[in-house]
Structure formats: structure tokens, C-alpha cells
PDB file of C-alpha atoms in Angstrom:
ATOM      1  CA  MET A  25     -27.777 -18.630   8.603  1.00 38.00           C
ATOM      2  CA  THR A  26     -28.245 -17.049   5.619  1.00 36.00           C
ATOM      3  CA  VAL A  27     -32.153 -15.932   4.690  1.00 39.00           C
ATOM      4  CA  CYS A  28     -34.219 -15.386   2.051  1.00 39.00           C
ATOM      5  CA  THR A  29     -36.515 -13.560   1.225  1.00 38.00           C
ATOM      6  CA  VAL A  30     -38.384 -14.629  -1.878  1.00 38.00           C
ATOM      7  CA  PRO A  31     -41.791 -15.743  -1.738  1.00 44.00           C
ATOM      8  CA  HIS A  32     -41.054 -19.800  -2.399  1.00 44.00           C
ATOM      9  CA  ALA A  33     -43.667 -20.749  -5.380  1.00 41.00           C
ATOM     10  CA  ALA A  34     -43.230 -23.316  -5.392  1.00 42.00           C
ATOM     11  CA  ILE A  35     -44.062 -23.895  -2.043  1.00 46.00           C
ATOM     12  CA  ALA A  36     -46.877 -21.770  -0.891  1.00 46.00           C
ATOM     13  CA  ALA A  37     -46.915 -18.264  -1.966  1.00 45.00           C
ATOM     14  CA  ARG A  38     -46.718 -16.818   1.337  1.00 74.00           C
ATOM     15  CA  SER A  39     -43.932 -19.387   2.013  1.00 80.00           C
ATOM     16  CA  VAL A  40     -39.984 -17.847   2.737  1.00 89.00           C
ATOM     17  CA  GLN A  41     -37.671 -19.775   2.121  1.00 92.00           C
ATOM     18  CA  GLN A  42     -35.246 -19.685   4.302  1.00 94.00           C
ATOM     19  CA  THR A  43     -31.172 -21.586   4.175  1.00 97.00           C
ATOM     20  CA  ILE A  44     -30.302 -22.706   7.053  1.00 96.00           C
ATOM     21  CA  LEU A  45     -27.165 -25.316   8.603  1.00 97.00           C
ATOM     22  CA  THR A  46     -27.179 -27.755  11.323  1.00 98.00           C
ATOM     23  CA  ARG A  47     -24.926 -28.415  13.948  1.00 96.00           C
ATOM     24  CA  ASP A  48     -23.444 -30.821  12.279  1.00 96.00           C
ATOM     25  CA  GLY A  49     -23.419 -28.378   8.867  1.00 97.00           C
ATOM     26  CA  VAL A  50     -26.321 -29.601   6.842  1.00 97.00           C
ATOM     27  CA  SER A  51     -28.239 -26.916   4.673  1.00 98.00           C
ATOM     28  CA  LEU A  52     -32.043 -27.408   5.510  1.00 98.00           C
ATOM     29  CA  ALA A  53     -34.593 -25.912   3.381  1.00 97.00           C
ATOM     30  CA  VAL A  54     -37.144 -23.952   5.470  1.00 98.00           C
ATOM     31  CA  TYR A  55     -40.652 -22.077   4.453  1.00 97.00           C
ATOM     32  CA  ALA A  56     -41.806 -20.331   6.867  1.00 97.00           C
ATOM     33  CA  SER A  57     -45.032 -18.284   6.648  1.00 95.00           C
ATOM     34  CA  GLY A  58     -46.365 -16.041   9.564  1.00 95.00           C
ATOM     35  CA  PRO A  59     -45.823 -13.926  12.176  1.00 95.00           C
ATOM     36  CA  ALA A  60     -41.681 -14.503  13.856  1.00 93.00           C
ATOM     37  CA  ASP A  61     -43.199 -13.683  16.765  1.00 94.00           C
ATOM     38  CA  ALA A  62     -46.294 -15.304  16.772  1.00 95.00           C
ATOM     39  CA  ALA A  63     -48.068 -16.822  20.216  1.00 94.00           C
ATOM     40  CA  HIS A  64     -48.373 -20.541  18.417  1.00 96.00           C
ATOM     41  CA  THR A  65     -45.845 -22.294  15.845  1.00 97.00           C
ATOM     42  CA  VAL A  66     -47.108 -25.639  14.058  1.00 98.00           C
ATOM     43  CA  VAL A  67     -44.033 -27.293  12.748  1.00 98.00           C
ATOM     44  CA  LEU A  68     -45.066 -30.124   9.850  1.00 98.00           C
ATOM     45  CA  LEU A  69     -42.236 -32.775   8.570  1.00 98.00           C
ATOM     46  CA  HIS A  70     -42.302 -34.549   5.809  1.00 96.00           C
ATOM     47  CA  GLY A  71     -42.065 -38.677   5.231  1.00 94.00           C
ATOM     48  CA  LEU A  72     -39.218 -40.771   3.797  1.00 91.00           C
ATOM     49  CA  CYS A  73     -38.728 -39.680   0.443  1.00 87.00           C
ATOM     50  CA  LEU A  74     -41.248 -36.785   0.662  1.00 90.00           C
ATOM     51  CA  GLY A  75     -40.451 -33.045   0.551  1.00 93.00           C
ATOM     52  CA  ALA A  76     -42.052 -30.129   2.627  1.00 95.00           C
ATOM     53  CA  GLY A  77     -44.549 -29.651   0.141  1.00 93.00           C
ATOM     54  CA  SER A  78     -46.049 -33.183   0.610  1.00 94.00           C
ATOM     55  CA  TRP A  79     -47.913 -31.008   3.268  1.00 96.00           C
ATOM     56  CA  GLN A  80     -49.022 -27.251   1.122  1.00 94.00           C
ATOM     57  CA  VAL A  81     -52.378 -28.731   0.709  1.00 94.00           C
ATOM     58  CA  ILE A  82     -52.748 -29.366   4.484  1.00 96.00           C
ATOM     59  CA  GLU A  83     -50.978 -26.011   5.243  1.00 96.00           C
ATOM     60  CA  ASP A  84     -53.626 -24.072   2.818  1.00 95.00           C
ATOM     61  CA  GLU A  85     -56.499 -25.523   4.614  1.00 95.00           C
ATOM     62  CA  LEU A  86     -54.619 -24.863   7.956  1.00 96.00           C
ATOM     63  CA  ARG A  87     -54.830 -20.701   7.005  1.00 94.00           C
ATOM     64  CA  GLU A  88     -58.588 -21.347   6.537  1.00 93.00           C
ATOM     65  CA  GLN A  89     -59.523 -22.649   9.676  1.00 93.00           C
ATOM     66  CA  LEU A  90     -56.347 -20.352  12.299  1.00 94.00           C
ATOM     67  CA  GLY A  91     -56.140 -17.734   9.411  1.00 92.00           C
ATOM     68  CA  GLU A  92     -52.867 -15.081  10.534  1.00 91.00           C
ATOM     69  CA  TRP A  93     -51.989 -15.212  13.322  1.00 93.00           C
ATOM     70  CA  VAL A  94     -50.345 -18.488  13.946  1.00 96.00           C
ATOM     71  CA  ARG A  95     -46.248 -19.339  12.426  1.00 97.00           C
ATOM     72  CA  ILE A  96     -45.943 -22.731   9.935  1.00 98.00           C
ATOM     73  CA  ILE A  97     -42.787 -24.021   9.278  1.00 98.00           C
ATOM     74  CA  ARG A  98     -41.957 -26.616   7.331  1.00 98.00           C
ATOM     75  CA  TYR A  99     -38.580 -27.880   5.589  1.00 98.00           C
ATOM     76  CA  ASP A 100     -37.061 -30.218   3.880  1.00 97.00           C
ATOM     77  CA  HIS A 101     -34.666 -33.535   5.663  1.00 97.00           C
ATOM     78  CA  ARG A 102     -31.720 -33.888   5.233  1.00 96.00           C
ATOM     79  CA  GLY A 103     -30.962 -35.548   2.190  1.00 93.00           C
ATOM     80  CA  HIS A 104     -34.541 -34.361   1.037  1.00 93.00           C
ATOM     81  CA  GLY A 105     -35.761 -32.071  -1.440  1.00 91.00           C
ATOM     82  CA  GLY A 106     -34.261 -28.345  -1.489  1.00 94.00           C
ATOM     83  CA  SER A 107     -31.627 -29.168   1.588  1.00 96.00           C
ATOM     84  CA  GLY A 108     -28.405 -30.457   1.595  1.00 95.00           C
ATOM     85  CA  ARG A 109     -27.261 -33.790   1.498  1.00 92.00           C
ATOM     86  CA  ALA A 110     -25.499 -35.619   3.999  1.00 92.00           C
ATOM     87  CA  PRO A 111     -22.850 -38.082   5.139  1.00 90.00           C
ATOM     88  CA  MET A 112     -25.102 -41.428   5.187  1.00 86.00           C
ATOM     89  CA  HIS A 113     -24.792 -42.323   8.248  1.00 89.00           C
ATOM     90  CA  THR A 114     -26.385 -39.738   9.579  1.00 95.00           C
ATOM     91  CA  TYR A 115     -29.297 -40.723   8.378  1.00 94.00           C
ATOM     92  CA  ARG A 116     -31.760 -41.554  11.579  1.00 96.00           C
ATOM     93  CA  VAL A 117     -34.806 -40.970  13.359  1.00 97.00           C
ATOM     94  CA  GLU A 118     -32.164 -39.399  16.068  1.00 98.00           C
ATOM     95  CA  GLN A 119     -30.711 -36.887  14.224  1.00 98.00           C
ATOM     96  CA  LEU A 120     -33.772 -35.447  12.623  1.00 98.00           C
ATOM     97  CA  ALA A 121     -35.028 -35.152  15.728  1.00 98.00           C
ATOM     98  CA  ASP A 122     -31.549 -33.218  16.492  1.00 98.00           C
ATOM     99  CA  ASP A 123     -32.176 -30.899  13.220  1.00 98.00           C
ATOM    100  CA  LEU A 124     -35.937 -30.201  14.256  1.00 98.00           C
ATOM    101  CA  THR A 125     -33.809 -28.527  17.522  1.00 98.00           C
ATOM    102  CA  ASP A 126     -31.777 -26.863  15.088  1.00 98.00           C
ATOM    103  CA  VAL A 127     -34.378 -25.544  13.200  1.00 98.00           C
ATOM    104  CA  LEU A 128     -36.449 -23.930  16.195  1.00 98.00           C
ATOM    105  CA  VAL A 129     -33.580 -22.745  17.386  1.00 97.00           C
ATOM    106  CA  ALA A 130     -32.502 -20.641  14.225  1.00 97.00           C
ATOM    107  CA  LEU A 131     -35.610 -19.943  14.057  1.00 97.00           C
ATOM    108  CA  ARG A 132     -35.764 -18.397  17.421  1.00 96.00           C
ATOM    109  CA  VAL A 133     -39.270 -19.952  17.843  1.00 97.00           C
ATOM    110  CA  ARG A 134     -40.854 -19.117  20.819  1.00 92.00           C
ATOM    111  CA  GLY A 135     -44.478 -19.347  22.902  1.00 92.00           C
ATOM    112  CA  ALA A 136     -46.234 -22.068  22.587  1.00 96.00           C
ATOM    113  CA  LEU A 137     -45.308 -24.708  19.582  1.00 97.00           C
ATOM    114  CA  THR A 138     -47.344 -27.812  18.494  1.00 98.00           C
ATOM    115  CA  VAL A 139     -45.729 -30.703  16.202  1.00 98.00           C
ATOM    116  CA  ALA A 140     -47.207 -32.754  13.147  1.00 98.00           C
ATOM    117  CA  GLY A 141     -45.556 -35.650  11.223  1.00 98.00           C
ATOM    118  CA  HIS A 142     -46.549 -37.836   8.366  1.00 97.00           C
ATOM    119  CA  SER A 143     -44.339 -41.437   8.625  1.00 95.00           C
ATOM    120  CA  LEU A 144     -40.622 -40.919   9.407  1.00 96.00           C
ATOM    121  CA  GLY A 145     -41.737 -37.048   9.582  1.00 98.00           C
ATOM    122  CA  GLY A 146     -44.107 -38.877  12.718  1.00 98.00           C
ATOM    123  CA  MET A 147     -41.241 -40.571  14.197  1.00 98.00           C
ATOM    124  CA  ALA A 148     -38.584 -37.458  14.694  1.00 98.00           C
ATOM    125  CA  ALA A 149     -41.400 -36.011  15.880  1.00 98.00           C
ATOM    126  CA  MET A 150     -41.931 -38.538  18.506  1.00 98.00           C
ATOM    127  CA  THR A 151     -38.700 -38.919  19.505  1.00 98.00           C
ATOM    128  CA  TYR A 152     -38.236 -34.888  20.130  1.00 98.00           C
ATOM    129  CA  CYS A 153     -41.039 -35.047  22.152  1.00 98.00           C
ATOM    130  CA  ALA A 154     -39.940 -37.634  24.091  1.00 98.00           C
ATOM    131  CA  ARG A 155     -36.903 -36.202  25.026  1.00 97.00           C
ATOM    132  CA  PRO A 156     -35.976 -34.645  28.914  1.00 96.00           C
ATOM    133  CA  VAL A 157     -37.115 -31.383  28.795  1.00 95.00           C
ATOM    134  CA  GLU A 158     -33.464 -29.349  29.249  1.00 95.00           C
ATOM    135  CA  GLN A 159     -32.413 -31.131  25.344  1.00 96.00           C
ATOM    136  CA  GLN A 160     -35.943 -29.548  24.516  1.00 97.00           C
ATOM    137  CA  PRO A 161     -35.688 -25.409  23.682  1.00 96.00           C
ATOM    138  CA  VAL A 162     -39.069 -25.203  22.790  1.00 97.00           C
ATOM    139  CA  ARG A 163     -41.804 -27.632  25.517  1.00 96.00           C
ATOM    140  CA  PRO A 164     -44.524 -28.921  21.848  1.00 97.00           C
ATOM    141  CA  ARG A 165     -48.214 -28.582  23.782  1.00 96.00           C
ATOM    142  CA  GLY A 166     -49.533 -30.282  20.574  1.00 97.00           C
ATOM    143  CA  LEU A 167     -48.522 -33.273  18.669  1.00 98.00           C
ATOM    144  CA  VAL A 168     -50.550 -34.668  15.319  1.00 98.00           C
ATOM    145  CA  LEU A 169     -48.910 -37.973  14.060  1.00 98.00           C
ATOM    146  CA  VAL A 170     -49.960 -39.080  10.708  1.00 98.00           C
ATOM    147  CA  ALA A 171     -49.843 -42.701   9.125  1.00 96.00           C
ATOM    148  CA  THR A 172     -46.861 -43.716  11.297  1.00 97.00           C
ATOM    149  CA  ALA A 173     -45.404 -46.139  13.711  1.00 97.00           C
ATOM    150  CA  ALA A 174     -43.116 -45.943  17.225  1.00 97.00           C
ATOM    151  CA  GLY A 175     -40.935 -49.032  16.021  1.00 94.00           C
ATOM    152  CA  LYS A 176     -41.810 -53.045  15.615  1.00 92.00           C
ATOM    153  CA  LEU A 177     -41.886 -51.679  11.692  1.00 91.00           C
ATOM    154  CA  CYS A 178     -40.122 -55.430  10.647  1.00 86.00           C
ATOM    155  CA  GLU A 179     -43.445 -57.128  12.297  1.00 86.00           C
ATOM    156  CA  ARG A 180     -46.302 -56.096   9.742  1.00 81.00           C
ATOM    157  CA  GLY A 181     -47.490 -54.238   6.710  1.00 75.00           C
ATOM    158  CA  LEU A 182     -44.581 -53.436   4.035  1.00 67.00           C
ATOM    159  CA  GLY A 183     -42.855 -53.180   6.653  1.00 71.00           C
ATOM    160  CA  ARG A 184     -41.022 -56.292   6.445  1.00 69.00           C
ATOM    161  CA  LEU A 185     -39.281 -55.955   3.460  1.00 64.00           C
ATOM    162  CA  LEU A 186     -37.419 -54.350   6.344  1.00 61.00           C
ATOM    163  CA  ALA A 187     -36.144 -57.349   7.284  1.00 64.00           C
ATOM    164  CA  THR A 188     -35.547 -58.907   4.154  1.00 65.00           C
ATOM    165  CA  PRO A 189     -31.641 -58.206   2.374  1.00 60.00           C
ATOM    166  CA  ALA A 190     -33.322 -55.386   0.570  1.00 58.00           C
ATOM    167  CA  PRO A 191     -32.139 -52.444   2.510  1.00 57.00           C
ATOM    168  CA  ASP A 192     -28.269 -54.680   2.731  1.00 56.00           C
ATOM    169  CA  PHE A 193     -28.570 -55.005  -0.558  1.00 50.00           C
ATOM    170  CA  LEU A 194     -28.712 -50.654  -1.051  1.00 55.00           C
ATOM    171  CA  SER A 195     -26.864 -50.015   0.781  1.00 55.00           C
ATOM    172  CA  ALA A 196     -24.145 -51.909  -0.574  1.00 55.00           C
ATOM    173  CA  LEU A 197     -25.067 -50.548  -4.468  1.00 52.00           C
ATOM    174  CA  VAL A 198     -24.847 -47.034  -3.483  1.00 54.00           C
ATOM    175  CA  ALA A 199     -21.546 -47.802  -1.740  1.00 56.00           C
ATOM    176  CA  HIS A 200     -20.036 -50.165  -3.843  1.00 52.00           C
ATOM    177  CA  THR A 201     -21.227 -48.693  -7.336  1.00 53.00           C
ATOM    178  CA  PRO A 202     -21.474 -45.324  -9.602  1.00 54.00           C
ATOM    179  CA  ALA A 203     -23.976 -42.720  -8.407  1.00 51.00           C
ATOM    180  CA  TYR A 204     -25.046 -42.908 -12.127  1.00 51.00           C
ATOM    181  CA  ALA A 205     -25.103 -46.109 -12.674  1.00 50.00           C
ATOM    182  CA  ALA A 206     -27.036 -47.414  -8.925  1.00 48.00           C
ATOM    183  CA  GLU A 207     -29.662 -43.979  -9.477  1.00 51.00           C
ATOM    184  CA  HIS A 208     -30.371 -45.468 -12.938  1.00 52.00           C
ATOM    185  CA  ALA A 209     -30.706 -48.896 -12.039  1.00 51.00           C
ATOM    186  CA  VAL A 210     -33.060 -48.179  -9.087  1.00 50.00           C
ATOM    187  CA  ARG A 211     -35.171 -46.318 -11.535  1.00 49.00           C
ATOM    188  CA  ALA A 212     -35.174 -49.108 -13.632  1.00 47.00           C
ATOM    189  CA  LEU A 213     -36.502 -51.076 -10.847  1.00 44.00           C
ATOM    190  CA  ALA A 214     -38.926 -48.809  -9.307  1.00 42.00           C
ATOM    191  CA  ARG A 215     -42.205 -49.131 -11.904  1.00 45.00           C
ATOM    192  CA  PRO A 216     -42.432 -52.863 -11.305  1.00 44.00           C
ATOM    193  CA  VAL A 217     -42.194 -51.943  -6.862  1.00 43.00           C
ATOM    194  CA  CYS A 218     -44.766 -49.195  -7.410  1.00 44.00           C
ATOM    195  CA  GLU A 219     -47.013 -51.753  -9.201  1.00 41.00           C
ATOM    196  CA  LEU A 220     -46.055 -54.263  -6.580  1.00 40.00           C
ATOM    197  CA  VAL A 221     -47.146 -52.032  -3.955  1.00 40.00           C
ATOM    198  CA  GLY A 222     -49.763 -50.418  -5.165  1.00 38.00           C
ATOM    199  CA  LEU A 223     -51.512 -54.557  -5.826  1.00 37.00           C
ATOM    200  CA  SER A 224     -50.994 -55.492  -1.860  1.00 40.00           C
ATOM    201  CA  ARG A 225     -54.030 -56.575  -0.344  1.00 41.00           C
ATOM    202  CA  GLY A 226     -56.119 -54.203   0.934  1.00 43.00           C
ATOM    203  CA  CYS A 227     -54.449 -51.276  -0.560  1.00 47.00           C
ATOM    204  CA  ALA A 228     -56.755 -48.608  -0.829  1.00 49.00           C
ATOM    205  CA  ARG A 229     -56.974 -47.189  -4.561  1.00 54.00           C
ATOM    206  CA  ALA A 230     -56.446 -43.941  -4.245  1.00 50.00           C
ATOM    207  CA  GLU A 231     -53.216 -44.478  -2.369  1.00 47.00           C
ATOM    208  CA  ARG A 232     -52.625 -46.462  -5.052  1.00 51.00           C
ATOM    209  CA  ARG A 233     -52.767 -44.136  -7.459  1.00 54.00           C
ATOM    210  CA  VAL A 234     -50.701 -41.856  -5.330  1.00 50.00           C
ATOM    211  CA  LEU A 235     -48.188 -43.988  -4.140  1.00 50.00           C
ATOM    212  CA  CYS A 236     -46.954 -44.733  -7.681  1.00 55.00           C
ATOM    213  CA  SER A 237     -46.756 -41.075  -8.438  1.00 54.00           C
ATOM    214  CA  MET A 238     -45.293 -40.008  -4.936  1.00 51.00           C
ATOM    215  CA  CYS A 239     -42.957 -42.925  -5.548  1.00 53.00           C
ATOM    216  CA  SER A 240     -41.549 -41.227  -8.906  1.00 54.00           C
ATOM    217  CA  ALA A 241     -41.840 -38.294  -7.863  1.00 54.00           C
ATOM    218  CA  ALA A 242     -39.309 -39.023  -5.351  1.00 54.00           C
ATOM    219  CA  LEU A 243     -36.825 -40.299  -7.350  1.00 54.00           C
ATOM    220  CA  SER A 244     -36.468 -37.436  -9.091  1.00 57.00           C
ATOM    221  CA  THR A 245     -35.927 -35.366  -5.808  1.00 61.00           C
ATOM    222  CA  THR A 246     -33.997 -37.670  -3.890  1.00 70.00           C
ATOM    223  CA  ALA A 247     -30.867 -38.773  -3.479  1.00 71.00           C
ATOM    224  CA  LEU A 248     -30.924 -42.766  -3.439  1.00 70.00           C
ATOM    225  CA  SER A 249     -28.232 -42.421  -0.905  1.00 77.00           C
ATOM    226  CA  THR A 250     -31.024 -40.852   1.378  1.00 83.00           C
ATOM    227  CA  ALA A 251     -32.690 -44.135   1.330  1.00 80.00           C
ATOM    228  CA  ALA A 252     -30.188 -45.999   1.459  1.00 79.00           C
ATOM    229  CA  GLY A 253     -29.128 -44.727   4.661  1.00 83.00           C
ATOM    230  CA  PHE A 254     -32.191 -44.914   6.329  1.00 88.00           C
ATOM    231  CA  LEU A 255     -33.745 -47.735   5.412  1.00 85.00           C
ATOM    232  CA  PRO A 256     -31.150 -50.037   7.312  1.00 85.00           C
ATOM    233  CA  HIS A 257     -31.527 -47.801  10.356  1.00 88.00           C
ATOM    234  CA  LEU A 258     -35.244 -47.816  10.249  1.00 90.00           C
ATOM    235  CA  ARG A 259     -35.281 -51.959  11.030  1.00 87.00           C
ATOM    236  CA  ARG A 260     -34.058 -50.891  14.325  1.00 90.00           C
ATOM    237  CA  PHE A 261     -35.635 -48.076  15.196  1.00 95.00           C
ATOM    238  CA  ASP A 262     -37.745 -48.391  18.215  1.00 96.00           C
ATOM    239  CA  GLN A 263     -39.316 -45.677  20.161  1.00 97.00           C
ATOM    240  CA  SER A 264     -41.544 -47.290  22.333  1.00 96.00           C
ATOM    241  CA  ALA A 265     -39.974 -46.869  25.742  1.00 96.00           C
ATOM    242  CA  GLY A 266     -39.942 -43.183  25.564  1.00 97.00           C
ATOM    243  CA  LEU A 267     -43.498 -42.468  24.037  1.00 98.00           C
ATOM    244  CA  GLY A 268     -44.941 -42.334  28.200  1.00 97.00           C
ATOM    245  CA  ASN A 269     -42.877 -39.081  28.516  1.00 97.00           C
ATOM    246  CA  ILE A 270     -44.280 -37.724  26.392  1.00 98.00           C
ATOM    247  CA  ARG A 271     -46.402 -34.801  27.889  1.00 96.00           C
ATOM    248  CA  ALA A 272     -47.996 -32.809  24.730  1.00 97.00           C
ATOM    249  CA  THR A 273     -51.849 -33.126  23.512  1.00 97.00           C
ATOM    250  CA  THR A 274     -51.475 -35.886  21.207  1.00 98.00           C
ATOM    251  CA  THR A 275     -53.949 -37.020  18.453  1.00 98.00           C
ATOM    252  CA  ILE A 276     -52.769 -40.288  16.513  1.00 98.00           C
ATOM    253  CA  LEU A 277     -54.402 -40.224  13.100  1.00 98.00           C
ATOM    254  CA  SER A 278     -54.510 -43.707  10.888  1.00 98.00           C
ATOM    255  CA  GLY A 279     -55.699 -45.058   7.820  1.00 96.00           C
ATOM    256  CA  ASP A 280     -57.477 -48.689   7.975  1.00 95.00           C
ATOM    257  CA  VAL A 281     -56.151 -49.675   5.395  1.00 93.00           C
ATOM    258  CA  ASP A 282     -52.494 -48.328   5.366  1.00 93.00           C
ATOM    259  CA  THR A 283     -50.331 -51.306   3.823  1.00 90.00           C
ATOM    260  CA  VAL A 284     -46.703 -49.096   5.393  1.00 90.00           C
ATOM    261  CA  THR A 285     -47.759 -48.892   8.378  1.00 94.00           C
ATOM    262  CA  PRO A 286     -50.861 -50.660   9.629  1.00 94.00           C
ATOM    263  CA  THR A 287     -53.720 -49.620  12.493  1.00 95.00           C
ATOM    264  CA  ALA A 288     -52.123 -51.712  14.994  1.00 96.00           C
ATOM    265  CA  HIS A 289     -48.869 -49.410  15.069  1.00 97.00           C
ATOM    266  CA  ALA A 290     -51.158 -46.892  15.935  1.00 98.00           C
ATOM    267  CA  GLN A 291     -53.062 -48.577  18.824  1.00 97.00           C
ATOM    268  CA  GLU A 292     -49.931 -49.344  20.412  1.00 97.00           C
ATOM    269  CA  MET A 293     -49.375 -45.693  19.996  1.00 98.00           C
ATOM    270  CA  ALA A 294     -52.621 -44.449  21.385  1.00 98.00           C
ATOM    271  CA  LYS A 295     -52.374 -46.764  24.699  1.00 98.00           C
ATOM    272  CA  ALA A 296     -48.850 -45.993  25.501  1.00 98.00           C
ATOM    273  CA  ILE A 297     -48.488 -42.417  25.011  1.00 98.00           C
ATOM    274  CA  PRO A 298     -50.683 -40.339  28.345  1.00 96.00           C
ATOM    275  CA  SER A 299     -54.232 -38.708  27.225  1.00 93.00           C
ATOM    276  CA  ALA A 300     -53.535 -39.776  23.467  1.00 98.00           C
ATOM    277  CA  ARG A 301     -56.343 -39.910  21.427  1.00 97.00           C
ATOM    278  CA  HIS A 302     -56.832 -42.029  17.688  1.00 98.00           C
ATOM    279  CA  ARG A 303     -58.944 -41.073  14.730  1.00 98.00           C
ATOM    280  CA  GLN A 304     -59.036 -43.787  12.204  1.00 98.00           C
ATOM    281  CA  PHE A 305     -60.119 -42.888   8.763  1.00 97.00           C
ATOM    282  CA  ARG A 306     -61.916 -46.003   7.070  1.00 96.00           C
ATOM    283  CA  GLY A 307     -60.771 -46.247   3.223  1.00 94.00           C
ATOM    284  CA  ALA A 308     -57.960 -44.783   3.709  1.00 94.00           C
ATOM    285  CA  GLY A 309     -53.747 -45.387   3.710  1.00 92.00           C
ATOM    286  CA  HIS A 310     -50.638 -44.770   4.066  1.00 91.00           C
ATOM    287  CA  MET A 311     -50.825 -41.518   2.082  1.00 91.00           C
ATOM    288  CA  LEU A 312     -52.413 -38.775   4.519  1.00 94.00           C
ATOM    289  CA  LEU A 313     -52.277 -36.360   3.674  1.00 94.00           C
ATOM    290  CA  HIS A 314     -52.955 -36.728  -0.087  1.00 92.00           C
ATOM    291  CA  GLU A 315     -56.011 -38.235   0.423  1.00 92.00           C
ATOM    292  CA  ARG A 316     -57.713 -36.801   3.863  1.00 95.00           C
ATOM    293  CA  PRO A 317     -55.906 -33.451   4.020  1.00 96.00           C
ATOM    294  CA  ALA A 318     -59.213 -31.395   5.430  1.00 96.00           C
ATOM    295  CA  GLN A 319     -59.467 -34.110   8.245  1.00 97.00           C
ATOM    296  CA  ILE A 320     -55.532 -33.360   8.569  1.00 98.00           C
ATOM    297  CA  ALA A 321     -55.531 -30.283   8.819  1.00 98.00           C
ATOM    298  CA  GLU A 322     -59.000 -29.920  11.350  1.00 97.00           C
ATOM    299  CA  GLU A 323     -57.011 -32.366  13.842  1.00 97.00           C
ATOM    300  CA  ILE A 324     -53.865 -29.831  14.025  1.00 98.00           C
ATOM    301  CA  ALA A 325     -56.199 -26.454  14.442  1.00 97.00           C
ATOM    302  CA  SER A 326     -58.478 -28.330  16.676  1.00 96.00           C
ATOM    303  CA  ILE A 327     -55.286 -29.368  19.197  1.00 96.00           C
ATOM    304  CA  VAL A 328     -53.689 -25.324  18.473  1.00 96.00           C
ATOM    305  CA  LEU A 329     -57.200 -23.814  19.460  1.00 94.00           C
ATOM    306  CA  ARG A 330     -57.402 -26.527  22.457  1.00 88.00           C
ATOM    307  CA  ARG A 331     -53.662 -25.081  23.531  1.00 68.00           C
ATOM    308  CA  THR A 332     -54.481 -21.576  22.673  1.00 70.00           C
ATOM    309  CA  ALA A 333     -57.686 -21.506  24.974  1.00 66.00           C
ATOM    310  CA  SER A 334     -56.203 -23.613  27.778  1.00 64.00           C
ATOM    311  CA  SER A 335     -53.179 -20.701  27.693  1.00 60.00           C
ATOM    312  CA  GLY A 336     -55.501 -17.452  27.660  1.00 53.00           C
ATOM    313  CA  VAL A 337     -53.612 -16.412  24.414  1.00 52.00           C
ATOM    314  CA  GLY A 338     -55.864 -14.786  22.313  1.00 46.00           C
ATOM    315  CA  ALA A 339     -55.671 -15.177  18.411  1.00 41.00           C
TER     316      ALA A 339
END
């Protein structure tokens, strides 16, 4: 593991950037703040074509609510942001859960752990939490799932696009077209696609603005091969059978006008995960991290404080 001790200003003034290698040799850009021997660690996992920076405002809010005694870790998934690219066949949710394992081991996380994931990051978080204890170097005590799903992505909302030939077309484009030409073609299509998403029935105005800006940013920082690798896999992703194995205190957060992962996904997860709590935000869409940052941080902080009180550990 290579450690950089210079704060990464683009992520957060208090964060220290580190680079770790996964078990299959992919470099991950990791940003950590707070004491290394903290009694409680929070790990924040971002969505597809986003990055660790999508949680920046949430981390600031968590610091306001929890202080400096909690360790907060964020990182760019493989193929995203400052992390290295990987073979397309490794762009799978199960692999992201493996990467989470590698991060926890490399950073020597001890004590209580809460994992929060948005969209694709939520899928990775629930997959890790559903694994047998012996496959978890640290067993999470808290889990926060934000605008995500455990499966059936092809059956609802914009996820129905996964059932079309589009993901296979994208994969073929990447596989058989020179990288520059493929990237240029997709960038040319990005604007009308963003407008189509923004005009989707039920899409909140705030979500429309944020989604379009995030789409533009993602195209400049995320390789086309990343999306081309993940999308066909998401068509088949299904963690519903494992949800009953989750023992972490779980909160599920959704927006009632989310057109990417509609509320029905959250309702099904809440029924399947033991003692899970579901909170829905009116007028909010898929980009909850940007639409309701204070409330998301409040929910994460609530779980941290609840688990800390129950374990008798003081701040």
C-alpha cells in the first residue's frame, strides 16, 4: 500500500489521500479523515459514474453532527475518478464488495463499522453485509442504503433501458471501436440522453439539473469502458435472496420521484432486511446526496450514535 500524507483539497480539507492495491492489482484512490484507531468508522460508497466527491457535502455534515472522533473513509470505485481502470469483466457488484473488503483490511479498520452506499454503492454495501461472517474482516453494525435496489432493475423506471439492446451495444462499441472514437461518439450523445432523462415523467426539477450536470462530469472523469462493463451485469444483479442475512441496523432512504430506482425497490428491501427502517423524501429523486444532504447525514449519524450508545463507547 502506498500512502500519501498530503490532504486532497478537491475532496475535503481534512481528508488524506491513500492509494491501495486490491487483491487483483487494481489501484484505488482512498480518502480518509479522522483517527485511524477510531471506535467507529463510516465508509461511504458512491454510485455508477460518480466518485468519492459525491459524498463531500455529506462528510462535512457528518463532521458537524459527530465531531472529529469518527473515522470517515471514501474511495473511488475501480474505473472511477482517481482509481485505476480494470478489465471489463471485473466491473461487477460482487467485485466491488471484494474491493470494500480490501479497503477495510488495508486501512486496518477496527471497532464499530457503518457502511452507507448510494445507488451502485448501495448494491455493493448490501452485498458485503449479506456475506457470511467469515468473509467479513469487519462486520458492519450499521447500514444505510440510499436510492438503490437489490435487483429487478429491468422491471421499473429508467432501469427498463437495461432490458433493451443498449447495454450490449455499448459493450460492443467499446470492444470493437478505438477508444478515442468510442468516447467521442458517446460524448456527442450525452446531451440528448441527459435531456431525455430530465424530461422523464415524474422527474423532479432539482434532480433534472443535478443529473445533467453529474452526467457531464461523469463523462469527463469516468472511462466509457466502466459503464460498458457494469451495465450488462446490472441487468442480472439480484441480491434479494441474501437480504435476510443482513444483521446490521439498516435504514433505507428513497425519493418518491426517483425514476432510476423507484420507491418500490426500497419498500421491498425494507420488508426483506430484518428490522429495516424506510424513510421516503417527498419531491426528491435519485440524486439524494445532493437534494437532501443534511437529512442523509442525519440518518447516518443517528445510526452511528445509536450503535455507539449500545456498545457503551463514548465520543
